[in-house]
Short mmCIF file of C-alpha atoms in Angstrom, two decimals:
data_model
loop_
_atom_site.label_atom_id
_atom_site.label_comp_id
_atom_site.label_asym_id
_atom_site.label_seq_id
_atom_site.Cartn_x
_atom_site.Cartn_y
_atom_site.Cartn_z
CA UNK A 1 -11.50 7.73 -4.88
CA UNK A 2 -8.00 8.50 -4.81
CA UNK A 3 -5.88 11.09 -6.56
CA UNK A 4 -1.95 10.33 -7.01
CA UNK A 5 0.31 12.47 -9.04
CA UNK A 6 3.86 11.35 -10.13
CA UNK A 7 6.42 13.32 -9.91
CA UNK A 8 9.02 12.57 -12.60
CA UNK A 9 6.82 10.57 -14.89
CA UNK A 10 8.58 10.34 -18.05
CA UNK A 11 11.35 8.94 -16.42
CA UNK A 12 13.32 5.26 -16.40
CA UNK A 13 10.95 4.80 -13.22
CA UNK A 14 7.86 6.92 -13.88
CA UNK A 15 7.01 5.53 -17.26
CA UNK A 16 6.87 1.88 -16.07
CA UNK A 17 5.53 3.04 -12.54
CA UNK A 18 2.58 5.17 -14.42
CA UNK A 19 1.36 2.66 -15.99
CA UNK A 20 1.27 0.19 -13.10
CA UNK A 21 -0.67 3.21 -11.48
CA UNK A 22 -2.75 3.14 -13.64
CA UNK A 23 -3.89 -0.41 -13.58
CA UNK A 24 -4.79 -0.22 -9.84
CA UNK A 25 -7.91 0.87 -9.91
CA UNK A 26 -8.24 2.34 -6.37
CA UNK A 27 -6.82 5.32 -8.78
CA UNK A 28 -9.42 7.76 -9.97
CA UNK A 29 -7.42 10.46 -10.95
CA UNK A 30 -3.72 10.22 -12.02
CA UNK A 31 -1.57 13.07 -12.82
CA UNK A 32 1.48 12.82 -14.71
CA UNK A 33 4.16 15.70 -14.52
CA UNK A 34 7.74 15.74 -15.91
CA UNK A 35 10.09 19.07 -17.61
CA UNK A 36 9.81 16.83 -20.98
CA UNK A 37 8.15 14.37 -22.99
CA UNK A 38 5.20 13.66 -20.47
CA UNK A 39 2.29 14.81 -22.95
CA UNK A 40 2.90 11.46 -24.46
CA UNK A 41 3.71 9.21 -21.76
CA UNK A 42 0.17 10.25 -20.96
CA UNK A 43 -1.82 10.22 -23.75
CA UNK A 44 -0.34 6.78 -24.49
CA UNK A 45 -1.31 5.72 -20.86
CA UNK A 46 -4.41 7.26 -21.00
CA UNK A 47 -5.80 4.48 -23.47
CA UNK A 48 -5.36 1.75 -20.63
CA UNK A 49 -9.11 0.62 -20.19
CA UNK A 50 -9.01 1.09 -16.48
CA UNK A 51 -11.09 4.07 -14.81
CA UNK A 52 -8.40 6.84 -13.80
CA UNK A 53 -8.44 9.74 -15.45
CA UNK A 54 -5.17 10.73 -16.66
CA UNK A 55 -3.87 14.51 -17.59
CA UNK A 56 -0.35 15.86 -18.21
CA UNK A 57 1.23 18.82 -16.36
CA UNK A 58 4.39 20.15 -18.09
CA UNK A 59 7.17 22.04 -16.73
CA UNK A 60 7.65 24.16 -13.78
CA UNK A 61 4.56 26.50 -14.82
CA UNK A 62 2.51 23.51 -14.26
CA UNK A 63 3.67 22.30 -10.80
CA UNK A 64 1.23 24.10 -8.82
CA UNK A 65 -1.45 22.56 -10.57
CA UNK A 66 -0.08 19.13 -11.06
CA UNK A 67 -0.02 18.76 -7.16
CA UNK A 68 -3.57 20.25 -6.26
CA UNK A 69 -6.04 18.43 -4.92
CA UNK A 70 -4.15 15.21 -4.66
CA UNK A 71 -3.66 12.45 -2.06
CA UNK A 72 -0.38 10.82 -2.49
CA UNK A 73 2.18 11.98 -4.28
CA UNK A 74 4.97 9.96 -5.82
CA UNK A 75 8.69 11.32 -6.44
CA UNK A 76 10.57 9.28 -9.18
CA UNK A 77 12.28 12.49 -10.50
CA UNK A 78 15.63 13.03 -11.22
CA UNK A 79 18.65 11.18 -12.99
CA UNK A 80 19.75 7.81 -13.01
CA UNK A 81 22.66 6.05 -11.44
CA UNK A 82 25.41 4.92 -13.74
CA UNK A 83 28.52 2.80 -13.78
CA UNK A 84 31.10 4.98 -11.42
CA UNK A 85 28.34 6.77 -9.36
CA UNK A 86 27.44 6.25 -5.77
CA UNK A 87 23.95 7.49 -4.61
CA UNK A 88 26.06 10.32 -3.30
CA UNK A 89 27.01 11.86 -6.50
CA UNK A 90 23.69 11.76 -7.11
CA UNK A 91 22.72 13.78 -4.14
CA UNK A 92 24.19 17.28 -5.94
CA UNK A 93 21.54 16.72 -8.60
CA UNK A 94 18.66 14.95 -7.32
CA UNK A 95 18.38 17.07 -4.21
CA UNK A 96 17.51 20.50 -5.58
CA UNK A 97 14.80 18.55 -7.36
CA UNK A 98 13.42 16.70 -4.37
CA UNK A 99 13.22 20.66 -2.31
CA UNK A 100 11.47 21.93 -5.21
CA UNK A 101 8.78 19.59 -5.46
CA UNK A 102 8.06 19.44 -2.22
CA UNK A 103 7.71 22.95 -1.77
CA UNK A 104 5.23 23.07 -4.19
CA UNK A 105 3.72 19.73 -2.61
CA UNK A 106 3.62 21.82 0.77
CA UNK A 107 1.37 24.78 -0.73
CA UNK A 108 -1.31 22.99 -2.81
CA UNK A 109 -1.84 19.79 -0.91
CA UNK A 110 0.06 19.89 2.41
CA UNK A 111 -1.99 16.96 3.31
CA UNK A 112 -0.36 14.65 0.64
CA UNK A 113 0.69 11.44 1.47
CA UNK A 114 4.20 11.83 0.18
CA UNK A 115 6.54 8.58 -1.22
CA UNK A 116 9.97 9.51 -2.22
CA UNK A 117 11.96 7.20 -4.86
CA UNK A 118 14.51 9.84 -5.51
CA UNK A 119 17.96 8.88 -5.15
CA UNK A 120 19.71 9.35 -1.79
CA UNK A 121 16.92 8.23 -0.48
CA UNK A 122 18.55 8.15 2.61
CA UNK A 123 19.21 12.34 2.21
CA UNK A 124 15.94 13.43 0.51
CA UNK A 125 13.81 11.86 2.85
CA UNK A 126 15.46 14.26 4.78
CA UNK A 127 15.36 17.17 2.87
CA UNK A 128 11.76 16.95 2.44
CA UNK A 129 11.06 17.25 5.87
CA UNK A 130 13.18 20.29 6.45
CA UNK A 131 10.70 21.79 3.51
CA UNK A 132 7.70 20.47 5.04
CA UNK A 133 8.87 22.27 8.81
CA UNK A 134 9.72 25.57 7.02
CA UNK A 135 6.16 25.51 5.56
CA UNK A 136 5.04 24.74 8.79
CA UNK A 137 3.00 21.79 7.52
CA UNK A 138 5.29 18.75 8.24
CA UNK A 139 3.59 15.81 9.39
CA UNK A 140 5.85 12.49 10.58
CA UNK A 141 3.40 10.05 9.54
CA UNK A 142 2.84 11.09 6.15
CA UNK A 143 6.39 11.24 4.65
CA UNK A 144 7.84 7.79 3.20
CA UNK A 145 10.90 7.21 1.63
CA UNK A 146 10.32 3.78 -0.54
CA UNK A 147 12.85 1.17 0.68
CA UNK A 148 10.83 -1.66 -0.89
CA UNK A 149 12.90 -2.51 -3.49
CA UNK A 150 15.30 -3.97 -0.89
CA UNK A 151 12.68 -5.78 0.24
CA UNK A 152 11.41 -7.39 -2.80
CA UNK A 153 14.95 -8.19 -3.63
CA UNK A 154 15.42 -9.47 -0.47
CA UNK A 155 12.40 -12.01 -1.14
CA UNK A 156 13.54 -12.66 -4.55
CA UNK A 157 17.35 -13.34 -4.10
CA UNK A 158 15.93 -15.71 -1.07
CA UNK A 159 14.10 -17.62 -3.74
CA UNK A 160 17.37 -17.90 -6.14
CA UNK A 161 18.68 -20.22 -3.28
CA UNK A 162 15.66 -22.13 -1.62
CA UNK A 163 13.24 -22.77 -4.93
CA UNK A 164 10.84 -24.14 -2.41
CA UNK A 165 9.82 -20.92 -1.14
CA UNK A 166 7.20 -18.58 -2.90
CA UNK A 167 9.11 -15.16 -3.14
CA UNK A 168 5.95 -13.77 -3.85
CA UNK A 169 4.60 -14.22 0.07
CA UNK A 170 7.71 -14.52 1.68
CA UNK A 171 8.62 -11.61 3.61
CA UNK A 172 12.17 -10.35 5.17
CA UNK A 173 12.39 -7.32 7.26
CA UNK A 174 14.40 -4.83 5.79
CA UNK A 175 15.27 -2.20 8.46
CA UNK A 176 17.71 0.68 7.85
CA UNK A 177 18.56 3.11 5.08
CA UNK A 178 18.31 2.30 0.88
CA UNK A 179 22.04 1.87 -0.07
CA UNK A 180 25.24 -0.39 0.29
CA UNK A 181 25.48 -0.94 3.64
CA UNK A 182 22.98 1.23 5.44
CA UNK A 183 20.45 -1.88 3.94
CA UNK A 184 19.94 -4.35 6.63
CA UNK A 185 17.94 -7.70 5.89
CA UNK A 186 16.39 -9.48 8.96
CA UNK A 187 17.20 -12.90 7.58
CA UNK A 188 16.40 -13.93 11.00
CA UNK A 189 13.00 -12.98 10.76
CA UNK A 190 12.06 -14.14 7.93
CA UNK A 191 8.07 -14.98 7.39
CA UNK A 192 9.37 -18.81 6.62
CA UNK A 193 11.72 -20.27 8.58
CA UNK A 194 15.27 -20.02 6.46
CA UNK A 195 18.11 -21.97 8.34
CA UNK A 196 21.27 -21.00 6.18
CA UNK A 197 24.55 -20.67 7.28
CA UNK A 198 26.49 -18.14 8.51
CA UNK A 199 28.38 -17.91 4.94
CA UNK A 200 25.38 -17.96 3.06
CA UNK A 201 24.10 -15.19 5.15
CA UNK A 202 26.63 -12.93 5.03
CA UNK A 203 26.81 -13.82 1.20
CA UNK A 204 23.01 -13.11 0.88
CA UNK A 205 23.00 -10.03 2.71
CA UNK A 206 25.51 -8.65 0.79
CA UNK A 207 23.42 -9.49 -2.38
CA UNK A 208 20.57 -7.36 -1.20
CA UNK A 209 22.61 -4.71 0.32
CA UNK A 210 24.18 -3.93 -3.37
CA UNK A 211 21.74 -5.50 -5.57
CA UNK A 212 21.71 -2.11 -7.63
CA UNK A 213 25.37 -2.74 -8.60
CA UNK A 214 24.07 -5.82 -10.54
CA UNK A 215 21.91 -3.99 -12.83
CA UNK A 216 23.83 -0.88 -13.25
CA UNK A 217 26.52 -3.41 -14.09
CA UNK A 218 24.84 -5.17 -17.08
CA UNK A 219 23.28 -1.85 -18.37
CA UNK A 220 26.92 -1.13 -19.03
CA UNK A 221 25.86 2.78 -18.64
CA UNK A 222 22.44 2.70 -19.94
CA UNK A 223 21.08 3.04 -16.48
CA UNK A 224 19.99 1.68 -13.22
CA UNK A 225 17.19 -0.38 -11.63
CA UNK A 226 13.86 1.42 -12.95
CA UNK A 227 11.89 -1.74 -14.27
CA UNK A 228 12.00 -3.17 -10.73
CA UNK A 229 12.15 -0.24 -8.84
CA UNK A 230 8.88 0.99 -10.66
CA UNK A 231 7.30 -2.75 -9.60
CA UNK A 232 8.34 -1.83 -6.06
CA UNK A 233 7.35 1.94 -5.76
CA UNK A 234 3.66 0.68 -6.93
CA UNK A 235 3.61 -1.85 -4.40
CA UNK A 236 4.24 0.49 -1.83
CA UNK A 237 1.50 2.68 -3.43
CA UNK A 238 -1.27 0.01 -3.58
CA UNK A 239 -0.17 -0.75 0.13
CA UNK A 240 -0.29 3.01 1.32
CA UNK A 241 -3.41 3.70 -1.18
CA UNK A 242 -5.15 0.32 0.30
CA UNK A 243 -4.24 1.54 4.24
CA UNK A 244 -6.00 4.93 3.45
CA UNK A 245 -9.18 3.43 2.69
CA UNK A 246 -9.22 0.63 5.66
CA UNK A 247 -7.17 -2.06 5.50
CA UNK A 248 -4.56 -2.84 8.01
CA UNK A 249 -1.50 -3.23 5.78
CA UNK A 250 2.92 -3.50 6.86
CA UNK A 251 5.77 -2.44 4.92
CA UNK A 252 8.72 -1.72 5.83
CA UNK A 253 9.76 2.25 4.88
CA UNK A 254 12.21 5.02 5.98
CA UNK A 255 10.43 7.31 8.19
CA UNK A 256 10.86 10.02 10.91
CA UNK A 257 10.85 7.82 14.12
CA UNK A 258 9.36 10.95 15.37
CA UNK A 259 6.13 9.54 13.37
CA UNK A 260 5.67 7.30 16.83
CA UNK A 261 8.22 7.91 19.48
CA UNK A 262 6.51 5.27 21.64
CA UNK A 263 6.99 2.67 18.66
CA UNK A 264 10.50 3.50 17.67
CA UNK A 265 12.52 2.89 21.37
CA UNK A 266 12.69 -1.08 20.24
CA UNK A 267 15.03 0.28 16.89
CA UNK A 268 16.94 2.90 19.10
CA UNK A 269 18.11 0.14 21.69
CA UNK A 270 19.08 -2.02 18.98
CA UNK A 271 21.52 0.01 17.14
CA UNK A 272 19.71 3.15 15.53
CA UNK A 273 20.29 5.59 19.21
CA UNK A 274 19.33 8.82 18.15
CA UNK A 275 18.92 8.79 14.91
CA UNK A 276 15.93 11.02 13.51
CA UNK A 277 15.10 8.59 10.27
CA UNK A 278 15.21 4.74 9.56
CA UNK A 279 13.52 2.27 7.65
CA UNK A 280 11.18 -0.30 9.79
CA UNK A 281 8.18 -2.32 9.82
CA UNK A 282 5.42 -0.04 10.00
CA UNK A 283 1.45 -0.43 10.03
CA UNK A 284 -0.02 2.14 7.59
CA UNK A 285 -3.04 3.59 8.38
CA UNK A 286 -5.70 6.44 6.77
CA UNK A 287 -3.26 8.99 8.23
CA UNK A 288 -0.16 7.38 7.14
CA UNK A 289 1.93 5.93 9.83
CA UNK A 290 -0.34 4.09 12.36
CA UNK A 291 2.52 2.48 14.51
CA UNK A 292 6.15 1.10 14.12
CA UNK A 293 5.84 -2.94 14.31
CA UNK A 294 7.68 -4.14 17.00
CA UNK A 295 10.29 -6.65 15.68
CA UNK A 296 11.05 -10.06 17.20
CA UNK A 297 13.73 -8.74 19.22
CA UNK A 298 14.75 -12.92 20.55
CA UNK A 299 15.49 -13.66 16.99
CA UNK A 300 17.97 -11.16 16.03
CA UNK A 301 21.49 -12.20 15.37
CA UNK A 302 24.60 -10.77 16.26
CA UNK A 303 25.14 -10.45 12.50
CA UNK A 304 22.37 -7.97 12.55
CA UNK A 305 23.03 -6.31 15.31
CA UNK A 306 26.49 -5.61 14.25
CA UNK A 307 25.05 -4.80 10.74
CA UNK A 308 22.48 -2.26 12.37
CA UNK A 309 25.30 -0.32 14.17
CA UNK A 310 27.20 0.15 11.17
CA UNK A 311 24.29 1.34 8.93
CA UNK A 312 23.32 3.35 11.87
CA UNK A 313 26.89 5.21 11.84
CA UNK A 314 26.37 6.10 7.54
CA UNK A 315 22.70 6.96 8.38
CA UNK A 316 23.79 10.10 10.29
CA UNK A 317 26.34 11.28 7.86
CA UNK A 318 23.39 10.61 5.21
CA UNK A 319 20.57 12.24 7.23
CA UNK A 320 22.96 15.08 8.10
CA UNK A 321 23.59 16.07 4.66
CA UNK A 322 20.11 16.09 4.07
CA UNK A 323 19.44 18.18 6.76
CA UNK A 324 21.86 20.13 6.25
CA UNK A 325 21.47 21.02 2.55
CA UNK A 326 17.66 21.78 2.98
CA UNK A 327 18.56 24.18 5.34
CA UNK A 328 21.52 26.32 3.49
CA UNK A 329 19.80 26.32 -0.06
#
């Protein structure tokens, strides 16, 4: 039995990612809050013939309650990219949000596994751990910024070039931050064997390092990636939701390398030093993070390592501002 609540579910992202939550039926209890039009988005979800029982929470009065009592929460809220915007325009906006959900995440169920979707991901990860410290209940291995996307895309865009390979098993490291350049594929390392060339690499990498652009792009203002992003943040679910009741399970995700200090010396000597967050491999486990997975250091390409060291030099402006935010508002 499981009980997740999303955060932001009337949303681009939340609608689409509530009902794919609600067709995994490890879900028992699902709880849908949003400041507007959620009592609908629910009821209308609510008819799916699976087994979770879905309720509505709407509005700040209904935070509190909308977060007891619940496992995993999921944080799709706040507003969309559009054409112009970098994810650090967004930060002004979606960061407030992020700090105020958490806090109330903190006080009713400061056990939560917690996934963050919201835009900078590479900030609000942040954020919610300063929140999670000054409550005193801040625990490394169960905070999780989603990064999957980029790896999805990763196997996907693969697939556009070599229609031999299954995107749907192939899996590509994606190690870093979630945007532009702080994304760094591990075409390297790739579950099948890949063999491009350094242009098509570089081309590739590229691709998956600003895939948002392309969809932002041809919504021509309407909005960003929430169809796929939505696919993605209930992968990541199912995997964390599947992990908590047993199975051994890897995803990449942005964590506190604090999470396992032991685990995360492999990603400091390759490029991340000190940083406190960055996405990796990492076994989930009933209490979240079980280790980091070490990565085939032998295989790595001076491409990469080059491309680690300059995400690793955005990540600590990013992760500052995080930081640094949580602490003044």
């Amino acid at each position: 039995m499981v009980s997740v609540a999303i955060l932001g579910a009337a949303g681009g992202i939340g609608q689409p990612l509530s009902l794919l939550m609600k067709l995994n039926t490890k879900v028992t209890k699902l709880n849908l809050y949003d400041i507007v039009n959620v009592p609908g988005v629910a009821a209308d979800i609510s008819h799916v013939a699976t087994n979770a029982q879905v309720t509505s929470y709407l509005g700040a009065t209904q935070l509190d309650e909308a977060v007891t009592g619940i496992d995993l929460a999921i944080i799709p809220a706040g507003v969309p990219r559009k054409p112009g915007m970098t994810r650090d325009d967004l930060f002004k906006i979606n960061a407030g949000i992020v700090k105020t959900l958490v806090e109330s995440i903190a006080s009713n169920s400061p056990r939560a596994m917690i996934a963050i979707i919201s835009n900078p991901v590479n900030s609000t990860v942040p954020i919610a751990a300063e929140v999670l410290k000054a409550k005193e209940v801040f625990d490394p291995k169960r905070l999780f910024g989603v990064t999957t996307l980029d790896v999805v895309r990763a196997s996907r865009f693969v697939r556009d070039i070599r229609s031999d390979i299954d995107a749907t098993t192939l899996r590509v490291p994606v190690i870093g931050g979630h945007s532009g350049n702080t994304i760094v594929p591990l075409l390297s390392m790739a579950s099948t064997p890949l063999e491009f060339d350094s242009k098509a690499v570089e081309e590739l990498t590229h691709r998956i390092q600003f895939g948002g652009d392309e969809v932002v792009k041809a919504k021509d203002g309407a909005g960003s990636a929430t169809l796929s992003m939505a696919y993605a943040g209930a992968r990541f679910a199912d995997s964390l939701i599947r992990a908590m009741s047993g199975e051994t399970v890897v995803e990449p995700t942005f964590i506190a390398l604090a999470a396992d200090p032991e685990g995360a010396k492999q990603i400091r000597d390759l490029g991340a030093g000190d940083l406190d967050f960055f996405a990796v491999p990492v076994e989930l486990g009933k209490e979240g993070v079980r280790r980091i997975v070490p990565l085939p250091a032998e295989n790595i390409t001076e491409f990469e390592r080059n491309a680690i060291s300059v995400a690793a030099g955005a990540l600590s402006t990013n992760i500052s501002t995080g930081v640094n935010f949580a602490k003044s508002a």
